[in-house]
Coordinates of C-alpha atoms in Angstrom, one line a residue:
Chain A
M1 CA 25.9 2.1 32.4
E2 CA 24.2 3.8 29.9
I3 CA 27.3 5.2 27.8
I4 CA 28.9 1.2 28.2
I5 CA 25.8 0.2 26.1
A6 CA 25.7 3.0 23.7
I7 CA 29.5 2.3 22.9
L8 CA 29.1 -1.7 22.6
S9 CA 26.0 -1.3 20.4
G10 CA 28.0 1.4 18.2
V11 CA 31.1 -1.8 17.7
L12 CA 28.3 -3.9 17.2
M13 CA 26.9 -1.7 14.5
T14 CA 30.3 -1.1 13.0
T15 CA 31.7 -4.7 12.9
G16 CA 28.2 -5.2 11.3
V17 CA 28.5 -2.8 8.5
Y18 CA 32.0 -4.0 7.9
N19 CA 30.8 -7.5 7.2
L20 CA 27.9 -6.1 5.4
L21 CA 30.7 -4.7 3.0
Q22 CA 32.4 -8.3 2.3
K23 CA 31.9 -10.1 -0.8
Q24 CA 31.3 -13.6 0.8
L25 CA 27.4 -14.0 1.5
L26 CA 27.7 -15.9 4.6
R27 CA 29.6 -12.9 6.1
I28 CA 27.2 -10.7 4.5
V29 CA 24.3 -12.7 6.6
I30 CA 26.4 -12.3 9.9
G31 CA 26.9 -8.7 9.3
T32 CA 23.2 -8.0 9.3
V33 CA 23.0 -10.2 12.6
L34 CA 25.5 -7.9 14.3
L35 CA 23.7 -5.0 13.1
S36 CA 20.3 -5.8 14.2
H37 CA 22.0 -7.1 17.6
G38 CA 23.3 -3.3 18.1
A39 CA 20.2 -1.6 16.8
H40 CA 18.4 -3.9 19.8
L41 CA 20.9 -3.0 22.2
F42 CA 20.0 0.5 21.2
I43 CA 16.4 0.4 21.7
L44 CA 17.2 -1.0 25.4
T45 CA 19.5 2.0 26.1
M46 CA 17.1 4.5 24.9
G47 CA 14.9 3.3 27.8
K48 CA 16.9 4.2 30.5
L49 CA 19.1 1.2 32.1
K50 CA 17.6 0.8 35.7
T51 CA 17.5 -2.5 37.9
G52 CA 15.4 -3.3 40.7
Q53 CA 12.2 -1.4 39.8
P54 CA 8.9 -2.4 38.9
P55 CA 7.5 -1.4 35.3
I56 CA 4.7 0.2 37.0
L57 CA 3.5 4.0 36.9
H58 CA 1.4 4.5 40.1
D59 CA 0.4 7.4 42.2
G60 CA 3.4 8.0 44.7
I61 CA 5.9 6.0 42.8
E62 CA 8.5 7.8 41.6
N63 CA 11.2 5.4 40.1
Y64 CA 10.0 2.8 37.7
T65 CA 11.2 0.8 35.0
D66 CA 10.0 1.8 31.4
P67 CA 8.3 -1.2 30.2
L68 CA 7.7 -0.1 26.3
P69 CA 11.4 -0.6 25.4
Q70 CA 11.3 -4.1 26.2
A71 CA 7.8 -4.4 24.1
L72 CA 9.1 -3.1 21.4
I73 CA 12.9 -5.2 21.4
L74 CA 11.0 -8.3 21.8
T75 CA 9.1 -7.7 18.8
S76 CA 12.1 -6.7 17.1
I77 CA 14.4 -9.5 18.1
V78 CA 11.4 -12.2 16.6
I79 CA 11.4 -10.2 13.5
S80 CA 14.9 -10.4 12.7
F81 CA 15.2 -14.0 14.1
G82 CA 12.8 -15.0 11.3
I83 CA 14.2 -12.9 8.7
T84 CA 17.6 -14.5 9.5
S85 CA 16.7 -18.0 9.0
L86 CA 14.7 -17.1 5.7
L87 CA 18.0 -14.9 4.5
L88 CA 20.2 -18.2 5.4
V89 CA 18.3 -20.5 3.1
L90 CA 18.0 -18.2 0.7
A91 CA 21.8 -17.5 0.7
Y92 CA 22.3 -21.2 0.6
R93 CA 20.0 -21.8 -2.5
T94 CA 21.5 -18.8 -4.1
A95 CA 25.1 -20.1 -3.8
R96 CA 24.2 -23.2 -5.0
E97 CA 21.9 -22.1 -8.1
N98 CA 24.6 -19.5 -9.3
N99 CA 27.7 -21.9 -8.0
T100 CA 29.1 -19.2 -6.2
D101 CA 28.8 -17.1 -2.9
N102 CA 30.9 -14.3 -4.3
M103 CA 28.9 -10.8 -4.9
E104 CA 31.1 -10.0 -7.2
K105 CA 30.1 -12.9 -9.3
L106 CA 26.2 -12.2 -8.8
R107 CA 26.2 -8.8 -10.1
G108 CA 24.1 -9.6 -13.3
T109 CA 25.3 -7.9 -16.4
E110 CA 22.9 -9.0 -18.6
N111 CA 21.1 -6.2 -19.0
E112 CA 23.4 -3.6 -19.3
Chain B
M1 CA -18.3 1.1 14.6
S2 CA -14.4 2.0 15.4
N3 CA -13.9 -1.7 15.0
L4 CA -14.3 -1.3 11.1
A5 CA -10.9 0.3 11.2
V6 CA -9.0 -3.1 11.6
L7 CA -11.3 -5.2 9.0
P8 CA -9.1 -4.0 5.9
I9 CA -5.8 -5.8 7.6
I10 CA -7.9 -8.9 9.3
I11 CA -10.0 -9.6 6.3
P12 CA -6.5 -10.3 4.0
L13 CA -5.0 -12.3 6.9
I14 CA -7.9 -14.5 7.6
A15 CA -8.4 -15.2 3.5
G16 CA -4.5 -15.9 3.6
I17 CA -5.1 -18.4 6.0
I18 CA -8.2 -20.1 4.7
V19 CA -6.3 -20.1 1.1
A20 CA -3.3 -21.7 2.6
L21 CA -5.6 -24.4 4.1
F22 CA -7.4 -25.5 0.7
N23 CA -3.6 -25.1 -0.9
S24 CA -3.3 -28.5 -2.6
K25 CA -6.4 -27.9 -4.5
V26 CA -5.5 -25.1 -6.6
P27 CA -9.1 -24.5 -8.6
I28 CA -10.8 -24.0 -5.3
T29 CA -8.0 -21.6 -4.2
R30 CA -8.4 -19.9 -7.6
I31 CA -12.0 -19.4 -6.8
L32 CA -11.5 -18.5 -3.1
T33 CA -8.9 -15.8 -3.9
K34 CA -11.6 -14.1 -6.3
I35 CA -14.3 -14.0 -4.0
L36 CA -12.3 -13.1 -0.7
S37 CA -10.5 -10.2 -2.8
I38 CA -13.9 -8.8 -3.8
I39 CA -15.3 -9.4 -0.4
S40 CA -12.1 -7.4 0.9
L41 CA -12.9 -4.6 -1.7
A42 CA -16.5 -4.5 -0.9
V43 CA -15.6 -3.7 3.0
V44 CA -13.4 -1.4 1.9
S45 CA -15.5 0.3 -0.2
Y46 CA -18.1 0.9 2.8
I47 CA -15.2 1.9 5.1
S48 CA -14.5 4.4 2.7
W49 CA -17.8 5.8 2.5
L50 CA -18.4 6.1 6.2
V51 CA -15.2 7.8 6.3
F52 CA -16.1 10.3 3.5
T53 CA -19.1 11.1 4.8
E54 CA -18.5 11.0 8.7
G55 CA -14.9 11.7 9.5
A56 CA -12.1 9.6 10.7
I57 CA -12.4 6.1 12.0
I58 CA -9.9 5.8 14.8
L59 CA -9.4 2.6 17.0
E60 CA -7.9 2.1 20.3
T61 CA -6.4 -1.5 20.3
G62 CA -7.4 -3.5 23.3
G63 CA -9.4 -0.5 24.8
W64 CA -6.2 1.0 25.6
I65 CA -6.3 4.9 25.5
A66 CA -4.6 6.4 22.5
P67 CA -0.9 7.3 23.4
Y68 CA -0.5 4.3 25.5
G69 CA -1.8 1.3 23.1
I70 CA -1.8 0.9 19.4
V71 CA -4.2 3.1 17.4
L72 CA -5.7 2.4 14.0
V73 CA -6.5 5.7 12.0
A74 CA -8.7 5.3 9.0
D75 CA -8.4 8.9 8.3
P76 CA -9.5 9.9 4.7
L77 CA -5.8 9.6 3.0
A78 CA -5.1 6.1 4.4
T79 CA -8.8 5.0 3.8
L80 CA -8.3 6.3 -0.1
L81 CA -5.0 4.2 -0.2
V82 CA -6.3 1.2 1.1
L83 CA -9.2 1.3 -1.3
T84 CA -6.7 1.5 -4.2
T85 CA -4.8 -1.0 -2.8
N86 CA -7.8 -3.3 -2.9
I87 CA -8.7 -2.2 -6.3
V88 CA -5.6 -3.1 -7.4
A89 CA -5.5 -6.5 -5.4
V90 CA -8.6 -7.7 -7.2
A91 CA -7.3 -6.8 -10.8
C92 CA -4.1 -9.0 -9.9
A93 CA -6.3 -12.1 -8.3
F94 CA -8.1 -12.3 -11.5
F95 CA -4.8 -12.1 -13.7
A96 CA -2.7 -14.2 -11.3
P97 CA -4.4 -18.0 -12.3
H98 CA -3.6 -16.8 -16.0
A99 CA 0.0 -15.9 -15.3
L100 CA 1.5 -18.0 -12.9
T101 CA 2.5 -21.7 -13.2
L102 CA 0.8 -24.4 -11.6
K103 CA 3.8 -25.0 -9.6
Q104 CA 4.0 -21.6 -8.2
E105 CA 0.4 -21.7 -7.3
Q106 CA 1.0 -24.7 -5.4
H107 CA 3.9 -23.0 -3.5
Y108 CA 1.4 -20.8 -1.8
F109 CA 1.2 -18.0 -4.0
Y110 CA -2.3 -16.5 -2.9
A111 CA -1.5 -17.0 0.8
F112 CA 1.2 -14.8 0.4
Y113 CA -0.6 -12.5 -2.0
F114 CA -3.4 -12.0 1.0
F115 CA -0.5 -11.1 3.4
L116 CA 1.0 -8.8 1.6
I117 CA -2.5 -6.6 0.9
S118 CA -2.5 -7.1 4.6
G119 CA 0.7 -5.9 5.2
V120 CA 0.4 -3.0 3.2
S121 CA -3.2 -2.1 4.3
G122 CA -1.6 -2.1 8.5
A123 CA 1.0 0.2 6.8
F124 CA -1.3 2.7 5.9
L125 CA -3.9 2.4 8.5
T126 CA -1.3 2.5 11.7
G127 CA -1.2 5.6 13.9
D128 CA 1.9 4.2 15.9
L129 CA 5.6 4.5 14.4
F130 CA 6.6 1.4 15.6
N131 CA 3.8 -0.5 14.5
L132 CA 4.7 0.8 10.9
F133 CA 7.8 -0.8 11.3
V134 CA 5.9 -4.1 12.0
F135 CA 3.7 -3.6 9.3
F136 CA 6.7 -2.9 7.1
E137 CA 8.2 -6.4 8.1
V138 CA 4.7 -8.0 7.6
L139 CA 4.8 -6.8 3.8
L140 CA 7.9 -7.5 3.8
M141 CA 8.0 -11.0 4.6
A142 CA 5.2 -11.5 2.3
S143 CA 7.3 -10.1 -0.7
Y144 CA 10.5 -11.8 0.1
A145 CA 8.5 -15.1 -0.5
L146 CA 6.7 -13.7 -3.7
I147 CA 10.1 -12.7 -4.9
V148 CA 11.5 -15.9 -4.9
L149 CA 8.4 -17.9 -5.9
G150 CA 9.8 -20.1 -8.7
G151 CA 13.3 -20.2 -7.7
D152 CA 15.3 -20.0 -10.7
K153 CA 19.1 -18.3 -10.8
V154 CA 18.5 -15.0 -11.7
Q155 CA 15.3 -14.9 -9.4
L156 CA 17.4 -15.7 -6.6
R157 CA 20.7 -13.7 -7.4
E158 CA 18.6 -10.2 -7.4
S159 CA 16.1 -12.1 -4.3
I160 CA 19.1 -11.6 -2.0
K161 CA 20.3 -8.3 -3.1
Y162 CA 16.4 -7.0 -2.7
V163 CA 16.1 -8.7 1.0
L164 CA 19.5 -7.5 2.0
I165 CA 18.7 -3.9 1.2
N166 CA 15.3 -4.0 2.8
L167 CA 16.7 -5.5 5.7
F168 CA 19.4 -2.9 6.5
S169 CA 16.7 0.2 6.2
S170 CA 14.6 -2.1 8.4
I171 CA 17.2 -2.1 11.3
L172 CA 17.7 1.7 10.5
F173 CA 14.3 2.2 10.6
V174 CA 14.5 0.6 14.4
T175 CA 17.1 2.5 15.1
A176 CA 15.4 5.9 14.3
V177 CA 12.4 4.7 16.2
A178 CA 14.9 4.2 19.2
F179 CA 16.3 7.5 18.8
I180 CA 12.8 8.9 18.6
Y181 CA 11.4 7.1 21.7
G182 CA 14.9 8.6 23.5
A183 CA 14.4 11.9 22.4
V184 CA 10.7 12.6 22.4
G185 CA 9.4 9.6 24.9
T186 CA 6.5 8.1 22.8
V187 CA 6.3 6.4 19.7
N188 CA 2.5 7.7 19.0
M189 CA 2.8 9.6 16.3
A190 CA 0.2 12.0 16.8
Q191 CA 1.9 12.3 20.5
I192 CA 5.4 12.8 18.7
A193 CA 3.9 15.4 16.4
E194 CA 2.7 17.2 19.4
R195 CA 5.6 17.2 21.5
V196 CA 7.9 18.1 18.4
S197 CA 5.8 21.0 18.0
E198 CA 6.3 21.8 21.7
V199 CA 10.2 21.9 21.3
D200 CA 10.0 23.3 18.0
Q201 CA 12.2 20.8 16.2
D202 CA 15.8 21.2 17.4
G203 CA 18.8 20.1 15.8
I204 CA 18.7 16.4 17.1
L205 CA 15.0 15.7 16.0
T206 CA 15.8 17.4 12.3
T207 CA 18.7 14.9 12.5
I208 CA 16.2 12.0 13.3
A209 CA 13.9 13.2 10.6
I210 CA 16.5 12.8 7.9
L211 CA 17.4 9.3 9.3
L212 CA 13.5 8.4 9.2
F213 CA 13.6 10.0 5.3
F214 CA 16.9 7.8 4.4
V215 CA 14.8 4.7 5.4
F216 CA 11.5 5.6 4.0
A217 CA 13.3 6.6 1.0
T218 CA 15.5 3.4 0.8
K219 CA 12.0 1.6 0.3
A220 CA 10.0 4.2 -1.8
A221 CA 13.0 3.8 -4.3
L222 CA 14.1 7.5 -4.5
F223 CA 17.5 9.0 -6.0
P224 CA 20.3 8.0 -5.0
L225 CA 18.5 4.7 -3.4
Y226 CA 16.9 3.5 -6.2
Y227 CA 19.8 0.9 -7.4
W228 CA 18.2 -2.3 -5.9
M229 CA 14.8 -1.5 -7.3
P230 CA 14.4 -2.0 -11.1
K231 CA 16.1 -5.3 -11.6
S232 CA 15.0 -6.9 -8.7
Y233 CA 11.4 -6.0 -9.9
I234 CA 11.9 -7.3 -13.5
V235 CA 12.7 -11.2 -12.1
P236 CA 9.6 -12.3 -10.2
N237 CA 6.2 -13.4 -12.0
P238 CA 4.7 -10.7 -14.1
V239 CA 1.8 -10.1 -11.0
V240 CA 4.2 -10.3 -8.5
S241 CA 6.2 -7.6 -10.3
A242 CA 2.5 -5.5 -10.7
L243 CA 1.8 -6.0 -7.1
F244 CA 5.1 -4.6 -6.2
A245 CA 5.3 -1.8 -8.3
A246 CA 1.9 -1.0 -7.4
L247 CA 2.4 -1.1 -3.6
L248 CA 5.8 -1.7 -2.0
T249 CA 7.1 1.7 -3.2
K250 CA 4.1 3.5 -2.4
V251 CA 4.1 2.3 1.5
G252 CA 7.7 4.2 1.5
I253 CA 6.3 7.2 -0.1
Y254 CA 3.2 7.4 2.1
S255 CA 5.5 6.8 5.0
I256 CA 7.3 10.1 3.9
L257 CA 4.2 11.7 2.9
R258 CA 2.8 11.1 6.9
V259 CA 5.7 11.6 8.7
F260 CA 6.7 14.9 7.2
S261 CA 3.3 16.3 7.2
L262 CA 2.6 15.8 10.7
I263 CA 5.4 15.4 12.5
F264 CA 8.9 17.2 11.1
V265 CA 6.9 20.3 9.6
H266 CA 9.2 22.5 11.7
E267 CA 12.2 22.9 10.0
M268 CA 10.8 23.4 6.3
E269 CA 13.9 25.3 4.8
L270 CA 16.0 22.4 5.7
T271 CA 14.0 19.1 5.0
H272 CA 11.7 20.2 2.6
Q273 CA 14.2 22.2 0.1
F274 CA 16.3 18.9 0.3
F275 CA 13.3 17.0 -1.0
L276 CA 12.8 19.3 -4.0
W277 CA 16.8 18.6 -5.2
I278 CA 15.8 14.9 -4.5
A279 CA 12.5 14.9 -6.6
G280 CA 14.4 16.7 -9.5
L281 CA 17.2 14.1 -9.3
S282 CA 15.2 11.2 -9.3
M283 CA 13.0 12.7 -12.0
V284 CA 15.9 12.8 -14.2
F285 CA 17.8 9.7 -13.4
G286 CA 14.7 7.2 -13.6
V287 CA 13.9 8.7 -17.0
I288 CA 17.9 8.5 -18.2
G289 CA 17.4 4.7 -16.6
A290 CA 14.0 4.3 -18.7
L291 CA 15.8 5.4 -22.0
S292 CA 18.9 3.5 -21.8
T293 CA 17.3 -0.1 -22.0
N294 CA 15.6 -2.3 -24.3
N295 CA 14.2 -4.5 -21.8
I296 CA 10.5 -3.6 -22.2
K297 CA 10.0 -4.9 -18.5
L298 CA 13.0 -2.6 -17.1
I299 CA 11.5 0.3 -18.9
I300 CA 8.3 0.5 -16.8
A301 CA 10.6 -0.8 -13.6
Y302 CA 12.8 2.4 -14.0
N303 CA 9.5 4.6 -14.8
I304 CA 8.5 4.0 -10.8
I305 CA 11.1 6.4 -10.1
P306 CA 10.4 9.6 -11.5
A307 CA 6.5 8.9 -10.5
I308 CA 8.1 8.7 -6.8
G309 CA 9.8 11.8 -7.9
F310 CA 6.8 13.7 -8.9
I311 CA 5.1 12.7 -5.3
I312 CA 7.8 14.1 -3.2
M313 CA 8.0 17.3 -5.3
G314 CA 4.6 17.7 -3.9
I315 CA 5.9 17.0 -0.1
G316 CA 8.8 19.3 -0.7
V317 CA 6.4 22.4 -1.7
L318 CA 4.0 21.5 0.7
N319 CA 1.0 24.1 -0.1
E320 CA -2.4 22.6 -0.6
D321 CA -2.1 22.1 -4.5
A322 CA 0.8 20.5 -4.5
L323 CA -0.3 18.1 -1.6
S324 CA -3.6 17.3 -3.6
G325 CA -1.3 16.8 -6.8
S326 CA 1.1 14.7 -4.8
I327 CA -2.2 12.4 -3.6
Y328 CA -3.6 12.4 -6.8
Y329 CA -0.5 11.5 -8.3
L330 CA -0.2 8.4 -5.8
I331 CA -3.4 7.4 -6.4
H332 CA -3.1 7.5 -10.4
D333 CA 0.5 5.8 -10.1
M334 CA -0.7 2.6 -8.2
I335 CA -3.1 1.8 -10.7
I336 CA -1.1 2.9 -13.7
K337 CA 1.8 1.2 -12.8
T338 CA 0.2 -2.2 -12.4
V339 CA -1.8 -1.8 -15.7
L340 CA 1.6 -1.2 -17.4
F341 CA 3.3 -4.0 -15.5
L342 CA 0.5 -6.1 -16.4
I343 CA 0.7 -5.2 -20.4
V344 CA 4.3 -5.4 -20.4
S345 CA 4.0 -8.9 -19.0
V346 CA 1.5 -10.2 -21.7
V347 CA 3.5 -8.3 -24.3
A348 CA 6.5 -10.2 -23.4
Y349 CA 4.5 -13.5 -23.2
V350 CA 3.1 -13.1 -26.9
A351 CA 6.4 -12.3 -28.1
G352 CA 8.4 -14.8 -26.7
T353 CA 10.8 -12.3 -25.7
S354 CA 11.2 -9.0 -23.4
D355 CA 14.2 -7.4 -25.9
L356 CA 12.7 -4.8 -28.0
R357 CA 15.3 -5.4 -30.7
K358 CA 13.9 -8.6 -31.3
M359 CA 10.0 -7.5 -31.6
G360 CA 8.1 -5.8 -34.4
G361 CA 4.9 -5.8 -35.9
L362 CA 2.8 -7.3 -33.2
I363 CA -0.2 -4.8 -34.0
H364 CA -1.1 -7.1 -36.8
Y365 CA -1.8 -10.0 -34.2
Y366 CA -2.8 -8.5 -31.0
P367 CA -4.6 -5.0 -32.0
I368 CA -6.3 -4.8 -28.6
L369 CA -2.8 -5.1 -26.8
G370 CA -1.6 -2.8 -28.8
W371 CA -3.9 0.0 -27.9
L372 CA -4.1 -0.5 -24.5
L373 CA -0.5 0.0 -23.9
F374 CA -0.8 3.3 -26.2
I375 CA -3.7 4.4 -24.1
S376 CA -1.7 3.7 -21.0
A377 CA 1.4 5.2 -22.1
F378 CA -0.5 8.5 -22.2
V379 CA -2.3 7.9 -18.8
L380 CA 1.0 8.0 -17.4
A381 CA 2.9 10.6 -19.3
G382 CA -0.1 12.9 -18.2
I383 CA -1.9 13.7 -21.5
P384 CA -5.4 15.3 -21.2
P385 CA -7.8 14.2 -20.0
F386 CA -6.4 11.2 -18.1
S387 CA -5.3 11.2 -14.8
G388 CA -1.9 11.9 -14.7
F389 CA -2.6 15.2 -16.3
I390 CA -4.7 16.3 -13.5
G391 CA -2.4 15.1 -10.9
K392 CA 0.6 16.7 -12.8
F393 CA -1.2 19.7 -13.1
L394 CA -1.8 20.4 -9.5
L395 CA 1.8 19.4 -8.8
L396 CA 3.0 22.0 -11.1
K397 CA 0.2 24.9 -10.1
G398 CA 1.7 24.3 -6.5
A399 CA 5.2 24.8 -7.2
L400 CA 4.6 27.4 -9.4
A401 CA 3.0 29.2 -6.6
A402 CA 6.1 28.7 -4.5
N403 CA 8.2 30.2 -7.1
E404 CA 10.0 26.9 -7.5
I405 CA 10.7 27.3 -11.4
A406 CA 13.6 25.1 -11.9
I407 CA 11.4 21.8 -10.4
V408 CA 8.5 22.9 -12.7
L409 CA 11.2 22.6 -15.9
V410 CA 12.5 19.3 -14.9
A411 CA 9.2 18.0 -14.2
L412 CA 7.9 19.0 -17.8
L413 CA 10.8 17.8 -19.6
S414 CA 10.8 14.5 -17.6
S415 CA 7.3 13.8 -18.3
L416 CA 7.9 14.4 -22.0
L417 CA 10.6 11.8 -21.8
I418 CA 8.3 9.3 -19.8
L419 CA 5.9 9.2 -22.7
Y420 CA 8.9 8.9 -25.5
S421 CA 10.0 5.7 -23.2
V422 CA 6.7 3.7 -23.3
M423 CA 5.8 5.3 -26.8
K424 CA 9.1 3.1 -27.6
I425 CA 7.8 0.0 -26.8
F426 CA 4.6 0.9 -28.8
I427 CA 6.7 2.0 -31.9
R428 CA 9.4 -0.3 -31.6
G429 CA 7.4 -3.6 -30.6
F430 CA 3.4 -2.8 -32.3
W431 CA 4.7 -1.0 -35.3
G432 CA 6.3 -2.1 -38.3
E433 CA 5.7 -4.9 -40.8
K434 CA 3.8 -7.7 -40.5
D435 CA 6.0 -10.7 -39.8
E436 CA 4.8 -13.6 -42.3
S437 CA 7.8 -16.0 -41.2
G438 CA 5.3 -17.1 -38.6
K439 CA 7.6 -16.0 -35.7
Y440 CA 4.5 -15.3 -33.6
K441 CA 2.3 -18.2 -33.4
M442 CA -1.2 -16.7 -32.2
K443 CA -1.1 -17.4 -28.4
S444 CA -4.3 -16.8 -26.8
T445 CA -4.8 -13.7 -24.6
K446 CA -8.1 -14.7 -23.1
G447 CA -8.3 -13.7 -19.2
F448 CA -5.3 -11.2 -19.5
I449 CA -7.1 -8.2 -20.9
A450 CA -10.0 -8.2 -18.6
P451 CA -8.3 -7.2 -15.4
I452 CA -6.1 -4.8 -17.9
V453 CA -9.3 -3.2 -18.6
F454 CA -10.8 -3.0 -15.4
L455 CA -8.1 -1.2 -13.8
L456 CA -7.7 1.2 -16.7
L457 CA -11.1 2.2 -16.6
F458 CA -10.4 3.3 -13.0
S459 CA -7.6 5.1 -14.1
I460 CA -9.7 6.8 -16.9
F461 CA -12.3 7.5 -14.6
L462 CA -9.9 9.2 -12.3
G463 CA -9.1 11.6 -15.1
I464 CA -12.3 12.6 -17.0
G465 CA -14.0 12.2 -13.4
A466 CA -11.9 14.6 -11.7
E467 CA -14.6 16.9 -11.2
F468 CA -15.9 14.3 -8.8
I469 CA -13.1 13.2 -7.0
Y470 CA -10.8 16.5 -6.7
P471 CA -13.0 17.6 -3.7
S472 CA -12.2 14.9 -1.6
I473 CA -8.5 15.0 -2.5
E474 CA -8.3 18.7 -1.9
S475 CA -10.2 18.0 1.5
I476 CA -7.6 15.5 2.3
S477 CA -5.0 18.0 1.7
S478 CA -6.1 20.8 3.7
Y479 CA -6.5 18.0 6.4
L480 CA -2.8 17.2 6.0
L481 CA -2.0 20.6 6.3
D482 CA -3.0 21.4 9.7
P483 CA -1.5 18.4 11.6
Q484 CA -3.4 19.5 14.9
L485 CA -6.4 18.0 13.2
Y486 CA -4.9 14.7 13.2
I487 CA -3.5 15.3 16.5
D488 CA -6.9 16.2 18.1
S489 CA -8.5 13.4 16.5
V490 CA -6.4 10.5 18.0
L491 CA -5.8 12.1 21.3
K492 CA -9.3 13.4 21.8
E493 CA -8.2 16.6 23.9

């Protein structure tokens, strides 16, 4: 199970990076979303995937689910959710003000 | 008693909320900001006094014992940096009303300013790697809002790059934390350090260390990851640029200092030798950038890069002198970069342009401003007896003791070029014939000068009062060189 999720996370990261390297702003935003999904899945994998066990460490209990990655992933999801919405608004405004959503044209060469 | 450690985070947070509530009444928010930032500085000064006389304050939040809950560790290094942050913040609070437009003030500048301070203090104080990520996000969120404040064409264009690069490195940070959790099974820094030393830092841990370094180096704008920094630091309002220059890159370099003096210290040949290369290249490329441009704001922004190079050089050498030098330089640079950004913004304001080729003879109109710039250039380049000299002297002494001659030469040469790049502003902008054509109408610099002088006094005191400050810095560096002290104080074994 871990290996499948690890591969999935890798695929998400790869597609994320591919999209991040595109010229169109919206694709870049989608790339960051995919990247963060990949990272989140990866955190979950690092805590070992088990089902049906309580997240309790108690004397005599050998099998338990690690609760920490779930706490980490939740925090991380909330943060990336917030940033993605900010990024979408920012990308929209940038495209509107500069009349282009092509990163090649957003280089800014006036100080060179 | 131990609850004191959370105050530097909580006070700005509450202050931010209070200020946001009074947002529509700008005069009230201005006064409130000044009062609250001074209160915060006073409280932090008291905490620093306690930490330096009685030792580190450690708070286990929510009563969870150290490796299980989140700990806040107000050790001397963190407290010193939080204190410097608050000094810079006070100066910026007094500078802000004069530099901002009314519209920017109404769009919650002061609230975000406090959130930024809160995030920075949190990043310095936390003893938990994942919590460090969270505080990074707090300060980055505030910085995203501050950098777009105003929202003109160029600003939006550069902000989106700033947000993207920071977002990307944050995602890598989460991945690195996940790797560490998978490898050692904890995110508490003290416990990571303990476990890494138990297994003697094998290959996978060194790989993770480099990944973490990559993340922090992006935030700290080290070679070759600085390309996003200079242009995005010159587009926002001058106060915002000054805050960013003083705090954001320094949080990155602080994280490197913490992680590579506490956790990953077992593969020195590999990681720390690598740092020396990065340090040298950062210095060289930073000054080349600073010399290549005629935009005065860009000159100062490029000067951030060699400064970061100096600090990482001390981390690379990692002996007592070099580390003291790094810490000294870190404090010095936080203050002097704010001063320079503020001065340059006033120069750009009075000259009506930030292009050096269109200036000249300003000294006849603004003598005080000119001489302030002159002194700051000396402080920055490290002319004795100012603070840059003490930091560089310690760094070079440490590097020579470790037989790293090449980096010493690069550092000395780049110091000279740094001096030249800032002096260029003075020579080309201030010297020269008095311009009689009436191009410069006398603009009032009232309110701009006082915060600059306030910070410059601290900077000069850091240099002249070195005798008084050095023992504390030295105790911090010997504390950092023995990771066991930190581990014991947090885990209490």
